[in-house]
């Protein structure tokens, strides 16, 4: 099978971690007899430096023409003084919007080899952490109207959060579809005791839930969800929520697994094309020093194979190789612990590729 992947290395550690993911993908291609064609394009700070735009039209065109998109990271202090609408992160938001990617999938899984690295109590971690946050990605307050005006002699800022029924329905239905292939439980997170958008969210979610009698369904307020993630994460299977709540909760969930460097993500739309990236930032303080953890990007490549290419065995091969590398006590600096072997970004990537 031949597939085209648009590759965005991005900023900071992005080029280093993407290189390792590409090495792993090549190992998969060789083992399973596939051909992956890579089209490298610019986004974020690198695109600003080269073209003056955070997301050039050529980048969007290339991503639309590809079968999937693999991204490293964008942003950094070099571009922090630019106007808000010109910064690297705006390029990422524009790419998600341009590709119609409304569902962000962020797994929170504690690898057994990293149990000691979790900040949770040992008994809580031992109960198991393996759930998925399904976050609505192109609606809500991040994409609402934003304004700052002078009112009675002082600045007043306003950010609008809005959702339509169809936006809620498609993301909730995505969560239920995924839950059918997991442990068949969905937790819908909102703030229905305060927000109209959340009351609409809950109304629509409950309607969709009735279509999936095999799936256990519950509503949970976002503040309680934040507490339950650290109190009893084993209770969750699939958690679905709106954009801002999902942004915050998925970052919290990533930290209980031992290292944010381990967490992949997928952003999906109506078709099979998706955008795959680790959830950590560009880490400019360690860029170019072979210190970055490439596993989140490598696991993002596994999600790419699973969700965009329907290559289930190939994705499982990557995940098994990651397990084996960790079982060999190989660790990058962010997850280093006593008795383990400290390795750099390149060594971790090449080891995982070899294990495939």
PDB file of C-alpha atoms in Angstrom, residues 224-333:
ATOM      1  CA  UNK A 224     -15.435  17.296  39.622  1.00  0.00           C
ATOM      2  CA  UNK A 225     -13.831  15.696  36.566  1.00  0.00           C
ATOM      3  CA  UNK A 226     -10.575  17.517  37.319  1.00  0.00           C
ATOM      4  CA  UNK A 227     -10.620  16.079  40.834  1.00  0.00           C
ATOM      5  CA  UNK A 228     -11.616  12.573  39.783  1.00  0.00           C
ATOM      6  CA  UNK A 229      -8.735  12.340  37.282  1.00  0.00           C
ATOM      7  CA  UNK A 230      -6.267  12.433  40.179  1.00  0.00           C
ATOM      8  CA  UNK A 231      -8.472  10.659  42.726  1.00  0.00           C
ATOM      9  CA  UNK A 232      -9.664   7.666  40.701  1.00  0.00           C
ATOM     10  CA  UNK A 233      -8.568   7.723  37.036  1.00  0.00           C
ATOM     11  CA  UNK A 234      -9.367   4.010  36.656  1.00  0.00           C
ATOM     12  CA  UNK A 235     -13.087   4.894  36.533  1.00  0.00           C
ATOM     13  CA  UNK A 236     -12.762   6.530  33.097  1.00  0.00           C
ATOM     14  CA  UNK A 237     -12.841   4.947  29.654  1.00  0.00           C
ATOM     15  CA  UNK A 238     -13.836   7.675  27.168  1.00  0.00           C
ATOM     16  CA  UNK A 239     -14.260  11.254  28.333  1.00  0.00           C
ATOM     17  CA  UNK A 240     -15.880  13.713  25.904  1.00  0.00           C
ATOM     18  CA  UNK A 241     -16.006  17.478  26.384  1.00  0.00           C
ATOM     19  CA  UNK A 242     -15.860  20.868  24.724  1.00  0.00           C
ATOM     20  CA  UNK A 243     -12.742  22.651  23.498  1.00  0.00           C
ATOM     21  CA  UNK A 244     -11.446  24.600  26.505  1.00  0.00           C
ATOM     22  CA  UNK A 245     -12.397  22.002  29.123  1.00  0.00           C
ATOM     23  CA  UNK A 246     -10.775  19.324  26.966  1.00  0.00           C
ATOM     24  CA  UNK A 247      -7.605  21.350  26.568  1.00  0.00           C
ATOM     25  CA  UNK A 248      -7.202  21.646  30.341  1.00  0.00           C
ATOM     26  CA  UNK A 249      -8.331  18.147  31.353  1.00  0.00           C
ATOM     27  CA  UNK A 250      -6.231  16.359  28.744  1.00  0.00           C
ATOM     28  CA  UNK A 251      -3.110  18.193  29.931  1.00  0.00           C
ATOM     29  CA  UNK A 252      -3.921  17.175  33.492  1.00  0.00           C
ATOM     30  CA  UNK A 253      -4.463  13.590  32.363  1.00  0.00           C
ATOM     31  CA  UNK A 254      -1.119  13.542  30.577  1.00  0.00           C
ATOM     32  CA  UNK A 255       0.798  14.408  33.735  1.00  0.00           C
ATOM     33  CA  UNK A 256      -0.530  11.487  35.783  1.00  0.00           C
ATOM     34  CA  UNK A 257       0.999   9.054  33.294  1.00  0.00           C
ATOM     35  CA  UNK A 258       4.582   9.902  34.270  1.00  0.00           C
ATOM     36  CA  UNK A 259       5.707  12.163  31.433  1.00  0.00           C
ATOM     37  CA  UNK A 260       3.987  14.525  29.035  1.00  0.00           C
ATOM     38  CA  UNK A 261       6.609  13.441  26.502  1.00  0.00           C
ATOM     39  CA  UNK A 262       4.887  10.068  26.169  1.00  0.00           C
ATOM     40  CA  UNK A 263       1.462  11.300  25.088  1.00  0.00           C
ATOM     41  CA  UNK A 264       0.322  11.272  21.440  1.00  0.00           C
ATOM     42  CA  UNK A 265      -2.784  12.806  19.941  1.00  0.00           C
ATOM     43  CA  UNK A 266      -4.965  12.559  16.858  1.00  0.00           C
ATOM     44  CA  UNK A 267      -7.200  15.238  15.371  1.00  0.00           C
ATOM     45  CA  UNK A 268      -9.907  13.856  13.090  1.00  0.00           C
ATOM     46  CA  UNK A 269     -12.713  15.115  10.868  1.00  0.00           C
ATOM     47  CA  UNK A 270     -15.347  13.561   8.652  1.00  0.00           C
ATOM     48  CA  UNK A 271     -12.943  11.599   6.427  1.00  0.00           C
ATOM     49  CA  UNK A 272      -9.918   9.457   7.194  1.00  0.00           C
ATOM     50  CA  UNK A 273      -7.354  12.255   6.924  1.00  0.00           C
ATOM     51  CA  UNK A 274      -6.110  13.315  10.337  1.00  0.00           C
ATOM     52  CA  UNK A 275      -3.458  15.439  12.019  1.00  0.00           C
ATOM     53  CA  UNK A 276      -1.188  13.596  14.445  1.00  0.00           C
ATOM     54  CA  UNK A 277       1.103  15.247  16.985  1.00  0.00           C
ATOM     55  CA  UNK A 278       2.495  14.850  20.504  1.00  0.00           C
ATOM     56  CA  UNK A 279       0.785  17.048  23.062  1.00  0.00           C
ATOM     57  CA  UNK A 280       3.930  18.616  24.528  1.00  0.00           C
ATOM     58  CA  UNK A 281       5.321  21.945  23.388  1.00  0.00           C
ATOM     59  CA  UNK A 282       8.344  22.880  21.309  1.00  0.00           C
ATOM     60  CA  UNK A 283      10.711  22.919  24.348  1.00  0.00           C
ATOM     61  CA  UNK A 284      13.156  25.448  22.845  1.00  0.00           C
ATOM     62  CA  UNK A 285      15.386  25.213  25.942  1.00  0.00           C
ATOM     63  CA  UNK A 286      16.527  21.719  24.924  1.00  0.00           C
ATOM     64  CA  UNK A 287      16.225  22.015  21.134  1.00  0.00           C
ATOM     65  CA  UNK A 288      19.177  20.622  19.218  1.00  0.00           C
ATOM     66  CA  UNK A 289      20.676  18.907  22.269  1.00  0.00           C
ATOM     67  CA  UNK A 290      19.432  15.341  21.683  1.00  0.00           C
ATOM     68  CA  UNK A 291      17.508  15.516  24.966  1.00  0.00           C
ATOM     69  CA  UNK A 292      13.923  15.428  23.688  1.00  0.00           C
ATOM     70  CA  UNK A 293      11.604  12.474  24.235  1.00  0.00           C
ATOM     71  CA  UNK A 294      10.418  11.258  20.808  1.00  0.00           C
ATOM     72  CA  UNK A 295       7.959   8.650  22.123  1.00  0.00           C
ATOM     73  CA  UNK A 296       4.897  10.928  22.023  1.00  0.00           C
ATOM     74  CA  UNK A 297       5.578  11.605  18.344  1.00  0.00           C
ATOM     75  CA  UNK A 298       6.294   7.937  17.627  1.00  0.00           C
ATOM     76  CA  UNK A 299       3.014   6.929  19.274  1.00  0.00           C
ATOM     77  CA  UNK A 300       1.292   9.679  17.269  1.00  0.00           C
ATOM     78  CA  UNK A 301       2.603   7.904  14.168  1.00  0.00           C
ATOM     79  CA  UNK A 302       0.996   4.721  15.494  1.00  0.00           C
ATOM     80  CA  UNK A 303      -2.311   6.570  15.839  1.00  0.00           C
ATOM     81  CA  UNK A 304      -1.861   7.816  12.263  1.00  0.00           C
ATOM     82  CA  UNK A 305      -1.544   4.252  11.012  1.00  0.00           C
ATOM     83  CA  UNK A 306      -4.549   3.101  13.036  1.00  0.00           C
ATOM     84  CA  UNK A 307      -7.019   5.920  12.355  1.00  0.00           C
ATOM     85  CA  UNK A 308      -6.083   7.225   8.892  1.00  0.00           C
ATOM     86  CA  UNK A 309      -4.649   4.127   7.197  1.00  0.00           C
ATOM     87  CA  UNK A 310      -6.570   1.375   9.041  1.00  0.00           C
ATOM     88  CA  UNK A 311      -3.260  -0.398   9.647  1.00  0.00           C
ATOM     89  CA  UNK A 312      -4.076  -2.004  12.962  1.00  0.00           C
ATOM     90  CA  UNK A 313      -1.232  -4.543  13.073  1.00  0.00           C
ATOM     91  CA  UNK A 314       1.293  -1.897  12.063  1.00  0.00           C
ATOM     92  CA  UNK A 315       0.138   0.473  14.814  1.00  0.00           C
ATOM     93  CA  UNK A 316       0.280  -2.351  17.351  1.00  0.00           C
ATOM     94  CA  UNK A 317       3.839  -3.137  16.239  1.00  0.00           C
ATOM     95  CA  UNK A 318       4.947   0.398  17.103  1.00  0.00           C
ATOM     96  CA  UNK A 319       3.223   0.312  20.484  1.00  0.00           C
ATOM     97  CA  UNK A 320       4.779  -3.076  21.281  1.00  0.00           C
ATOM     98  CA  UNK A 321       8.215  -1.736  20.347  1.00  0.00           C
ATOM     99  CA  UNK A 322       7.748   1.210  22.717  1.00  0.00           C
ATOM    100  CA  UNK A 323       6.785  -1.218  25.491  1.00  0.00           C
ATOM    101  CA  UNK A 324       9.905  -3.266  24.818  1.00  0.00           C
ATOM    102  CA  UNK A 325      12.199  -0.226  24.843  1.00  0.00           C
ATOM    103  CA  UNK A 326      10.792   0.877  28.201  1.00  0.00           C
ATOM    104  CA  UNK A 327      11.089  -2.687  29.522  1.00  0.00           C
ATOM    105  CA  UNK A 328      14.792  -2.477  28.662  1.00  0.00           C
ATOM    106  CA  UNK A 329      14.893   0.465  31.107  1.00  0.00           C
ATOM    107  CA  UNK A 330      15.761   2.992  28.419  1.00  0.00           C
ATOM    108  CA  UNK A 331      14.714   6.492  29.449  1.00  0.00           C
ATOM    109  CA  UNK A 332      15.063  10.016  28.130  1.00  0.00           C
ATOM    110  CA  UNK A 333      15.760  12.698  30.721  1.00  0.00           C
TER     111      UNK A 333
END
